[in-house]
Coordinates of N, CA and C in Angstrom, one line a residue:
M25 N 23.5 -1.2 -20.0 CA 22.7 0.0 -19.7 C 23.1 1.2 -20.6
S26 N 22.1 1.8 -21.1 CA 22.4 2.9 -22.0 C 22.8 4.1 -21.2
P27 N 23.7 5.0 -21.8 CA 24.2 6.2 -21.0 C 23.0 7.1 -20.6
R28 N 23.2 7.7 -19.5 CA 22.2 8.7 -19.0 C 22.2 9.9 -19.9
S29 N 21.0 10.6 -20.0 CA 20.9 11.8 -20.8 C 21.7 12.9 -20.1
A30 N 21.9 14.0 -20.9 CA 22.7 15.1 -20.3 C 21.9 15.8 -19.2
S31 N 20.5 15.8 -19.3 CA 19.7 16.4 -18.3 C 19.8 15.6 -17.0
V32 N 19.8 14.3 -17.1 CA 19.9 13.5 -15.9 C 21.2 13.7 -15.3
N33 N 22.3 13.7 -16.0 CA 23.6 13.9 -15.5 C 23.7 15.2 -14.8
E34 N 23.1 16.3 -15.4 CA 23.1 17.6 -14.8 C 22.4 17.6 -13.4
E35 N 21.2 16.9 -13.4 CA 20.5 16.8 -12.1 C 21.3 16.1 -11.0
L36 N 22.0 15.0 -11.4 CA 22.8 14.3 -10.5 C 23.9 15.1 -10.0
R37 N 24.5 15.9 -10.8 CA 25.6 16.8 -10.4 C 25.1 17.8 -9.4
R38 N 23.9 18.4 -9.7 CA 23.3 19.4 -8.8 C 23.1 18.8 -7.4
R39 N 22.5 17.5 -7.4 CA 22.3 16.9 -6.1 C 23.6 16.6 -5.4
S40 N 24.6 16.2 -6.1 CA 25.9 16.0 -5.5 C 26.4 17.3 -4.8
R41 N 26.3 18.4 -5.5 CA 26.8 19.6 -4.9 C 25.9 20.0 -3.7
E42 N 24.6 19.8 -3.8 CA 23.8 20.0 -2.6 C 24.1 19.2 -1.4
R43 N 24.4 17.9 -1.7 CA 24.8 17.0 -0.6 C 26.1 17.5 0.1
L44 N 27.1 17.9 -0.7 CA 28.3 18.4 -0.2 C 28.1 19.7 0.7
L45 N 27.2 20.6 0.2 CA 26.9 21.7 1.1 C 26.3 21.3 2.4
Q46 N 25.3 20.4 2.3 CA 24.7 20.0 3.5 C 25.7 19.3 4.5
A47 N 26.5 18.4 3.9 CA 27.5 17.7 4.7 C 28.5 18.6 5.4
A48 N 28.9 19.7 4.7 CA 29.8 20.7 5.3 C 29.2 21.3 6.5
V49 N 27.9 21.8 6.4 CA 27.2 22.4 7.5 C 27.1 21.5 8.7
E50 N 26.7 20.2 8.4 CA 26.5 19.3 9.5 C 27.8 19.0 10.2
L51 N 28.8 18.7 9.5 CA 30.1 18.2 10.1 C 30.8 19.4 10.8
V52 N 30.9 20.5 10.2 CA 31.5 21.6 10.9 C 30.8 22.0 12.2
S53 N 29.4 22.0 12.1 CA 28.6 22.3 13.3 C 28.9 21.2 14.4
E54 N 29.1 20.0 14.0 CA 29.3 18.9 15.0 C 30.7 18.8 15.5
R55 N 31.7 19.0 14.6 CA 33.1 18.7 15.0 C 34.0 20.0 15.0
G56 N 33.5 21.1 14.4 CA 34.4 22.2 14.2 C 35.1 22.2 12.9
Y57 N 35.7 23.3 12.5 CA 36.3 23.4 11.2 C 37.6 22.6 11.1
D58 N 38.5 22.8 12.0 CA 39.8 22.2 11.9 C 39.8 20.7 11.9
T59 N 38.9 20.0 12.6 CA 38.9 18.6 12.6 C 38.0 17.9 11.5
T60 N 37.4 18.8 10.7 CA 36.6 18.3 9.6 C 37.5 18.3 8.3
T61 N 37.6 17.2 7.6 CA 38.4 17.2 6.4 C 37.5 17.1 5.2
L62 N 38.0 17.4 4.0 CA 37.2 17.3 2.8 C 36.8 15.8 2.6
G63 N 37.7 14.9 3.0 CA 37.3 13.5 2.8 C 36.1 13.2 3.7
D64 N 36.1 13.7 4.9 CA 34.9 13.5 5.8 C 33.6 14.0 5.2
I65 N 33.7 15.2 4.6 CA 32.6 15.8 3.9 C 32.1 15.0 2.8
A66 N 33.0 14.5 1.9 CA 32.7 13.7 0.8 C 32.0 12.4 1.3
D67 N 32.6 11.8 2.3 CA 32.0 10.6 2.8 C 30.6 10.8 3.4
R68 N 30.4 11.9 4.1 CA 29.1 12.1 4.7 C 28.1 12.4 3.5
A69 N 28.5 13.0 2.5 CA 27.7 13.3 1.3 C 27.4 12.1 0.4
G70 N 28.2 11.0 0.6 CA 28.1 9.9 -0.3 C 28.6 10.2 -1.7
S71 N 29.6 11.0 -1.8 CA 30.1 11.4 -3.1 C 31.6 11.0 -3.2
A72 N 32.1 10.9 -4.4 CA 33.5 10.6 -4.6 C 34.3 11.8 -4.1
R73 N 35.5 11.6 -3.6 CA 36.2 12.7 -3.0 C 36.7 13.6 -4.1
G74 N 36.9 13.1 -5.3 CA 37.2 14.0 -6.4 C 36.2 15.0 -6.8
L75 N 34.9 14.8 -6.4 CA 33.9 15.7 -6.7 C 34.0 17.0 -5.9
V76 N 34.6 16.9 -4.7 CA 34.7 18.1 -3.9 C 35.5 19.2 -4.6
S77 N 36.7 18.8 -5.1 CA 37.6 19.7 -5.8 C 37.0 20.1 -7.2
Y78 N 36.1 19.3 -7.7 CA 35.4 19.7 -9.0 C 34.5 20.9 -8.7
Y79 N 33.8 20.9 -7.6 CA 32.8 22.0 -7.3 C 33.4 23.2 -6.5
F80 N 34.4 22.9 -5.7 CA 35.0 23.9 -4.8 C 36.5 23.9 -4.8
P81 N 37.1 25.1 -4.8 CA 38.6 25.1 -4.7 C 39.2 24.5 -3.5
G82 N 38.5 24.6 -2.3 CA 39.0 24.1 -1.1 C 37.9 24.1 0.0
K83 N 38.4 23.6 1.2 CA 37.4 23.5 2.3 C 36.8 24.9 2.7
R84 N 37.7 25.9 2.7 CA 37.2 27.2 3.2 C 36.1 27.7 2.2
Q85 N 36.3 27.5 0.9 CA 35.3 28.0 -0.1 C 34.0 27.2 0.0
L86 N 34.2 25.9 0.3 CA 33.0 25.0 0.5 C 32.2 25.5 1.7
L87 N 32.9 25.8 2.8 CA 32.1 26.2 4.0 C 31.5 27.5 3.8
Q88 N 32.1 28.4 3.1 CA 31.5 29.7 2.8 C 30.2 29.6 2.0
S89 N 30.3 28.8 1.0 CA 29.1 28.5 0.2 C 28.0 27.9 1.0
A90 N 28.4 26.9 1.8 CA 27.4 26.2 2.6 C 26.7 27.2 3.6
V91 N 27.5 28.1 4.3 CA 26.9 29.0 5.2 C 26.1 30.1 4.5
H92 N 26.6 30.5 3.3 CA 25.8 31.5 2.6 C 24.4 30.9 2.2
R93 N 24.4 29.6 1.9 CA 23.1 28.9 1.6 C 22.3 28.9 2.9
L94 N 22.8 28.6 4.0 CA 22.1 28.6 5.2 C 21.5 30.0 5.5
M95 N 22.3 31.0 5.3 CA 21.9 32.4 5.5 C 20.8 32.8 4.5
H96 N 21.0 32.4 3.3 CA 20.0 32.8 2.2 C 18.7 32.2 2.5
R97 N 18.7 30.9 2.8 CA 17.4 30.2 3.0 C 16.7 30.6 4.3
T98 N 17.5 30.9 5.4 CA 17.0 31.4 6.6 C 16.3 32.7 6.4
L99 N 17.0 33.6 5.7 CA 16.4 34.9 5.4 C 15.1 34.8 4.5
Q100 N 15.2 33.9 3.5 CA 14.0 33.7 2.7 C 12.8 33.2 3.5
E101 N 13.1 32.2 4.4 CA 12.0 31.8 5.2 C 11.4 32.9 6.1
A102 N 12.3 33.7 6.6 CA 11.8 34.8 7.5 C 10.9 35.8 6.7
L103 N 11.3 36.1 5.4 CA 10.6 37.1 4.6 C 9.2 36.5 4.2
E104 N 9.2 35.2 4.0 CA 8.0 34.5 3.5 C 7.0 34.0 4.6
R105 N 7.5 34.2 5.8 CA 6.7 33.7 7.0 C 5.4 34.3 7.1
E106 N 4.3 33.6 7.5 CA 3.0 34.2 7.7 C 3.0 35.0 9.0
P107 N 2.3 36.1 9.0 CA 1.6 36.7 7.9 C 2.5 37.3 6.9
C108 N 2.3 37.0 5.6 CA 3.1 37.6 4.6 C 2.9 39.1 4.6
T109 N 3.9 39.8 4.3 CA 3.8 41.3 4.3 C 4.7 41.9 3.2
E110 N 4.3 43.0 2.7 CA 5.1 43.8 1.8 C 5.6 45.1 2.4
D111 N 5.3 45.2 3.7 CA 5.8 46.4 4.5 C 7.3 46.4 4.6
G112 N 7.9 47.5 4.0 CA 9.4 47.5 4.0 C 10.0 47.5 5.3
R113 N 9.4 48.2 6.3 CA 10.1 48.2 7.6 C 10.0 46.9 8.3
E114 N 8.9 46.2 8.2 CA 8.7 44.8 8.8 C 9.7 43.9 8.1
R115 N 9.9 44.0 6.8 CA 10.8 43.0 6.1 C 12.2 43.3 6.5
M116 N 12.6 44.6 6.7 CA 13.9 44.9 7.1 C 14.1 44.3 8.5
A117 N 13.1 44.4 9.4 CA 13.3 43.9 10.8 C 13.4 42.3 10.7
R118 N 12.7 41.7 9.8 CA 12.8 40.2 9.7 C 14.2 39.9 9.2
A119 N 14.7 40.7 8.2 CA 16.0 40.4 7.7 C 17.1 40.5 8.8
I120 N 17.1 41.5 9.6 CA 18.0 41.7 10.6 C 17.9 40.5 11.6
D121 N 16.7 40.2 12.0 CA 16.5 39.1 13.0 C 16.9 37.8 12.5
A122 N 16.8 37.5 11.2 CA 17.1 36.3 10.6 C 18.7 36.0 10.7
I123 N 19.4 37.1 10.4 CA 20.9 36.9 10.5 C 21.4 36.9 11.9
L124 N 20.9 37.8 12.8 CA 21.3 37.7 14.2 C 20.8 36.4 14.8
G125 N 19.7 35.8 14.4 CA 19.3 34.6 14.9 C 20.2 33.4 14.6
L126 N 20.9 33.5 13.5 CA 21.9 32.5 13.2 C 23.1 32.6 14.1
A127 N 23.5 33.8 14.5 CA 24.6 33.9 15.4 C 24.3 33.3 16.7
R128 N 23.0 33.3 17.1 CA 22.5 32.6 18.4 C 22.4 31.1 18.2
S129 N 21.8 30.7 17.1 CA 21.5 29.3 17.0 C 22.6 28.4 16.3
Q130 N 23.4 29.1 15.5 CA 24.5 28.3 14.9 C 25.9 29.0 15.1
P131 N 26.3 29.1 16.4 CA 27.5 29.9 16.7 C 28.8 29.3 16.1
V132 N 28.9 28.0 16.0 CA 30.1 27.4 15.5 C 30.2 27.7 14.0
L133 N 29.2 27.5 13.3 CA 29.2 27.8 11.8 C 29.4 29.2 11.6
M134 N 28.8 30.1 12.2 CA 28.9 31.5 12.0 C 30.3 32.1 12.4
R135 N 30.8 31.5 13.5 CA 32.2 32.0 13.9 C 33.2 31.5 12.9
Q136 N 33.1 30.3 12.4 CA 34.0 29.8 11.3 C 33.9 30.6 10.0
H137 N 32.6 31.0 9.7 CA 32.4 31.7 8.5 C 33.0 33.1 8.6
M138 N 32.9 33.8 9.7 CA 33.5 35.1 9.9 C 35.0 35.0 9.8
A139 N 35.6 33.9 10.5 CA 37.0 33.7 10.4 C 37.5 33.5 9.0
G140 N 36.7 32.8 8.2 CA 37.1 32.5 6.8 C 37.1 33.7 6.0
L141 N 36.3 34.7 6.3 CA 36.3 35.9 5.5 C 37.6 36.7 5.6
L142 N 38.3 36.5 6.7 CA 39.5 37.2 7.0 C 40.8 36.5 6.4
Q143 N 40.6 35.3 5.8 CA 41.7 34.5 5.3 C 42.1 35.2 3.9
A144 N 43.2 34.7 3.4 CA 43.7 35.3 2.1 C 42.7 35.1 1.0
E145 N 41.9 34.0 1.0 CA 40.9 33.8 -0.1 C 39.8 34.9 -0.1
G146 N 39.5 35.4 1.1 CA 38.5 36.5 1.2 C 37.1 36.0 1.0
F147 N 36.4 36.9 0.4 CA 34.9 36.7 0.2 C 34.7 35.9 -1.1
V148 N 34.0 34.8 -1.0 CA 33.7 33.9 -2.1 C 32.4 34.4 -2.8
Q149 N 32.6 34.7 -4.1 CA 31.4 35.0 -4.9 C 30.9 33.7 -5.5
C150 N 29.8 33.2 -4.9 CA 29.2 31.9 -5.3 C 27.7 32.1 -5.5
P151 N 27.1 31.2 -6.1 CA 25.6 31.3 -6.3 C 24.9 31.6 -5.0
E152 N 25.3 30.9 -3.9 CA 24.6 31.1 -2.7 C 24.7 32.5 -2.1
Q153 N 25.9 33.0 -2.3 CA 26.2 34.4 -1.8 C 25.4 35.4 -2.6
Q154 N 25.3 35.1 -3.9 CA 24.5 36.0 -4.8 C 23.1 36.1 -4.5
R155 N 22.5 34.9 -4.1 CA 21.1 34.9 -3.8 C 20.8 35.6 -2.4
L156 N 21.8 35.4 -1.5 CA 21.7 36.2 -0.2 C 21.7 37.7 -0.5
A157 N 22.6 38.1 -1.4 CA 22.8 39.5 -1.7 C 21.5 40.0 -2.3
E158 N 20.9 39.3 -3.2 CA 19.7 39.7 -3.8 C 18.6 40.0 -2.8
L159 N 18.4 39.1 -1.8 CA 17.4 39.3 -0.8 C 17.7 40.5 0.1
L160 N 18.9 40.7 0.4 CA 19.3 41.9 1.2 C 19.1 43.2 0.5
R161 N 19.4 43.2 -0.8 CA 19.2 44.4 -1.6 C 17.7 44.7 -1.7
E162 N 16.9 43.6 -1.9 CA 15.5 43.9 -1.9 C 14.9 44.4 -0.6
A163 N 15.5 44.0 0.5 CA 15.1 44.5 1.8 C 15.4 46.0 1.9
V164 N 16.6 46.3 1.4 CA 17.1 47.7 1.5 C 16.2 48.6 0.6
A165 N 15.9 48.1 -0.6 CA 15.0 48.9 -1.5 C 13.6 49.0 -0.9
G166 N 13.1 47.9 -0.4 CA 11.8 48.0 0.2 C 11.7 48.9 1.4
H167 N 12.8 49.1 2.1 CA 12.8 49.9 3.2 C 12.8 51.4 2.8
G168 N 13.0 51.7 1.5 CA 12.9 53.0 1.1 C 14.2 53.6 0.5
S169 N 15.2 52.8 0.3 CA 16.4 53.3 -0.3 C 16.2 53.7 -1.7
S170 N 16.8 54.8 -2.1 CA 16.8 55.2 -3.5 C 18.0 54.8 -4.2
D171 N 18.9 54.2 -3.5 CA 20.2 53.7 -4.1 C 20.6 52.4 -3.4
A172 N 19.9 51.3 -3.7 CA 20.1 50.1 -3.0 C 21.5 49.5 -3.3
A173 N 22.0 49.8 -4.4 CA 23.4 49.3 -4.8 C 24.4 49.9 -3.8
T174 N 24.2 51.1 -3.3 CA 25.1 51.7 -2.4 C 24.8 51.3 -1.0
D175 N 23.5 51.3 -0.6 CA 23.1 51.1 0.7 C 23.1 49.6 1.1
Y176 N 23.1 48.7 0.2 CA 23.2 47.2 0.5 C 24.5 46.9 1.2
P177 N 25.6 47.3 0.6 CA 26.9 47.0 1.3 C 27.0 47.5 2.7
M178 N 26.4 48.6 3.0 CA 26.4 49.1 4.4 C 25.6 48.2 5.3
L179 N 24.4 47.7 4.8 CA 23.6 46.8 5.6 C 24.4 45.5 5.8
R180 N 25.0 45.0 4.8 CA 25.9 43.8 4.9 C 27.0 44.0 5.9
A181 N 27.7 45.1 5.8 CA 28.8 45.4 6.8 C 28.2 45.4 8.2
L182 N 27.1 46.1 8.4 CA 26.5 46.2 9.8 C 26.1 44.8 10.3
L183 N 25.6 44.0 9.5 CA 25.2 42.7 9.9 C 26.4 41.8 10.2
M184 N 27.4 41.9 9.4 CA 28.6 41.1 9.6 C 29.3 41.6 10.9
G185 N 29.3 42.9 11.1 CA 29.9 43.4 12.4 C 29.1 43.0 13.6
A186 N 27.8 43.0 13.5 CA 27.0 42.5 14.6 C 27.2 41.0 14.9
V187 N 27.3 40.2 13.9 CA 27.5 38.8 14.1 C 28.9 38.6 14.8
Y188 N 29.9 39.3 14.3 CA 31.2 39.2 14.9 C 31.2 39.6 16.3
A189 N 30.5 40.7 16.6 CA 30.5 41.2 18.0 C 29.7 40.2 18.9
A190 N 28.7 39.5 18.4 CA 28.0 38.6 19.2 C 28.8 37.3 19.5
L191 N 29.8 37.0 18.6 CA 30.5 35.7 18.7 C 31.9 35.9 19.1
V192 N 32.5 37.1 19.3 CA 33.9 37.2 19.6 C 34.1 36.5 21.0
P193 N 35.1 35.6 21.1 CA 35.3 34.9 22.3 C 35.7 35.8 23.5
G194 N 35.2 35.6 24.6 CA 35.6 36.3 25.8 C 34.8 37.6 26.1
V195 N 34.4 38.3 25.0 CA 33.7 39.6 25.2 C 32.6 39.7 24.2
P196 N 31.7 38.7 24.1 CA 30.5 38.8 23.2 C 29.6 39.9 23.7
M197 N 29.0 40.6 22.7 CA 27.9 41.6 23.0 C 26.6 40.8 23.0
P198 N 25.6 41.2 23.9 CA 24.3 40.6 23.8 C 23.6 40.9 22.5
I199 N 23.0 39.9 22.0 CA 22.2 40.1 20.7 C 21.1 41.1 20.9
P200 N 20.4 41.2 22.0 CA 19.4 42.3 22.1 C 20.0 43.7 22.0
T201 N 21.2 43.8 22.5 CA 21.8 45.2 22.4 C 22.2 45.5 21.0
L202 N 22.7 44.5 20.3 CA 23.1 44.7 18.9 C 21.8 44.9 18.0
R203 N 20.8 44.2 18.3 CA 19.5 44.4 17.6 C 19.0 45.8 17.8
A204 N 19.0 46.3 19.1 CA 18.5 47.6 19.4 C 19.3 48.7 18.6
E205 N 20.6 48.5 18.4 CA 21.4 49.5 17.7 C 21.0 49.5 16.2
L206 N 20.8 48.3 15.6 CA 20.4 48.2 14.2 C 19.0 48.7 14.0
F207 N 18.1 48.4 14.9 CA 16.7 48.8 14.8 C 16.7 50.3 14.8
A208 N 17.5 50.9 15.7 CA 17.5 52.4 15.8 C 18.0 53.0 14.5
R209 N 19.0 52.4 13.9 CA 19.6 53.0 12.7 C 18.6 53.0 11.6
Y210 N 17.8 51.9 11.5 CA 16.8 51.7 10.4 C 15.4 52.2 10.8
R211 N 15.3 52.8 12.0 CA 14.0 53.3 12.5 C 12.9 52.3 12.5
L212 N 13.2 51.2 13.2 CA 12.3 50.1 13.3 C 11.8 50.0 14.7
D213 N 10.5 49.6 14.8 CA 9.9 49.4 16.2 C 10.4 48.1 16.7
W214 N 10.6 48.0 18.0 CA 11.1 46.8 18.7 C 10.2 45.6 18.5
E215 N 8.9 45.9 18.4 CA 7.9 44.8 18.2 C 8.0 44.1 16.9
M216 N 8.6 44.8 15.9 CA 8.7 44.2 14.5 C 9.6 43.0 14.5
G217 N 9.5 42.3 13.4 CA 10.4 41.1 13.2 C 10.1 40.0 14.3
V218 N 11.2 39.6 14.9 CA 11.1 38.5 15.9 C 11.8 39.0 17.1
P219 N 11.1 39.7 18.0 CA 11.8 40.2 19.3 C 12.5 39.0 20.0
P220 N 13.5 39.3 20.8 CA 14.2 38.3 21.6 C 13.2 37.5 22.4
D221 N 13.5 36.2 22.5 CA 12.7 35.2 23.3 C 11.4 34.9 22.7
T222 N 11.2 35.3 21.4 CA 10.0 35.0 20.7 C 10.2 33.7 19.9
E223 N 9.3 32.7 20.0 CA 9.5 31.5 19.2 C 8.9 31.7 17.8
V224 N 9.6 31.2 16.8 CA 9.1 31.3 15.5 C 9.0 29.9 14.9
P225 N 7.8 29.4 14.5 CA 7.6 28.1 13.9 C 8.6 27.9 12.7
G226 N 9.3 26.8 12.6 CA 10.2 26.6 11.5 C 11.5 27.3 11.6
G227 N 11.8 27.9 12.8 CA 13.1 28.6 12.9 C 14.3 27.6 12.9
T228 N 15.5 28.2 13.0 CA 16.7 27.4 12.9 C 17.1 26.8 14.3
D229 N 16.5 27.3 15.4 CA 17.0 26.8 16.7 C 16.6 25.3 16.8
G230 N 17.7 24.5 16.9 CA 17.5 23.0 17.1 C 16.8 22.3 16.0
A231 N 16.7 23.0 14.8 CA 15.9 22.4 13.7 C 16.8 21.5 12.8
D232 N 16.2 20.6 12.1 CA 16.9 19.9 11.0 C 17.1 20.8 9.8
L233 N 18.4 21.1 9.6 CA 18.7 22.1 8.5 C 18.7 21.5 7.1
S234 N 18.4 20.2 7.0 CA 18.4 19.5 5.7 C 17.4 20.1 4.7
R235 N 16.4 20.8 5.3 CA 15.4 21.3 4.4 C 16.0 22.5 3.5
F236 N 17.1 23.0 3.9 CA 17.7 24.1 3.2 C 18.5 23.6 2.0
F237 N 18.7 22.3 1.8 CA 19.5 21.7 0.8 C 18.7 20.8 -0.1
A238 N 18.5 21.1 -1.3 CA 17.6 20.3 -2.2 C 18.4 19.2 -2.8
T239 N 18.6 18.1 -2.0 CA 19.3 17.0 -2.5 C 18.5 16.1 -3.3
G240 N 17.2 16.1 -3.1 CA 16.3 15.2 -3.9 C 16.6 13.7 -3.7
D241 N 17.1 13.4 -2.5 CA 17.6 12.0 -2.3 C 16.4 11.0 -2.4
R242 N 16.7 10.0 -3.2 CA 15.8 8.8 -3.3 C 16.7 7.6 -3.4
P243 N 16.2 6.4 -3.0 CA 17.0 5.2 -2.9 C 17.7 4.9 -4.3
E244 N 16.9 5.2 -5.4 CA 17.5 4.9 -6.7 C 18.6 5.8 -7.1
D245 N 18.8 6.9 -6.4 CA 19.9 7.8 -6.7 C 21.2 7.1 -6.2
G246 N 21.1 6.4 -5.1 CA 22.2 5.6 -4.5 C 23.6 6.0 -4.8
P247 N 24.4 5.0 -5.3 CA 25.8 5.2 -5.5 C 26.1 5.8 -6.9
A248 N 25.1 6.2 -7.7 CA 25.3 6.6 -9.1 C 26.3 7.7 -9.2
D249 N 26.1 8.7 -8.2 CA 26.9 9.9 -8.4 C 28.2 9.9 -7.6
R250 N 28.7 8.7 -7.2 CA 30.0 8.6 -6.7 C 31.1 8.6 -7.7
S251 N 30.6 8.6 -9.0 CA 31.6 8.6 -10.1 C 32.0 10.0 -10.4
D252 N 33.3 10.2 -10.7 CA 33.8 11.6 -11.0 C 33.3 12.0 -12.4
D253 N 33.0 11.1 -13.3 CA 32.7 11.5 -14.7 C 31.2 11.6 -14.9
G254 N 30.4 11.4 -13.9 CA 28.9 11.6 -14.0 C 28.3 10.4 -14.7
Q255 N 29.0 9.3 -15.0 CA 28.4 8.2 -15.6 C 28.1 7.1 -14.6
S256 N 27.0 6.3 -14.8 CA 26.7 5.3 -13.8 C 27.7 4.2 -13.9
K257 N 27.9 3.5 -12.8 CA 28.8 2.4 -12.7 C 28.1 1.1 -12.6

């Protein structure tokens, strides 16, 4: 068999990384962080265990990237949901509701993500985080900010604080209360976005999150990318 082209190898590497991200989300959601190993994630992804360390320095960084992907795609779906709108206040409301919605629908993942941010490794600057940041900056700019580079970190901090407050064990704050505070700060009407107890088609509650990970799985992809060197066996 002739060697695969560079473009084919690159596509297989991309799919391998996507499968690792998806497997991390699934397993940590099912089992928790401490009982999920990198080997478990590699096995669920159908990848060689050496590929995990090729793409990610460790389990904490892998999970951060995976949750940032989940946040990015959830936010993207919310902003693109019908009826589409360019109204800056409505888009800010959707952005806030998308992130708060994850605290409600994916508490295990979001709690572990917040815990990871406080570890020595800190905040992971990965492609998934950068895409999330771009969408939030656009929401800030669309809302009327004249200095989105300065105002975006404040929105990020407020959302992180709200997620933490909603998930802190023993004394969680109700999400509607946190939503009301954020909406008041950004001068948003309660009816905007997705008010509590409103169902949204395609939301994350109980949904299959695999749609957020572009693995491109096909039978013929099979075991080919279990190799660490990107060559078929």
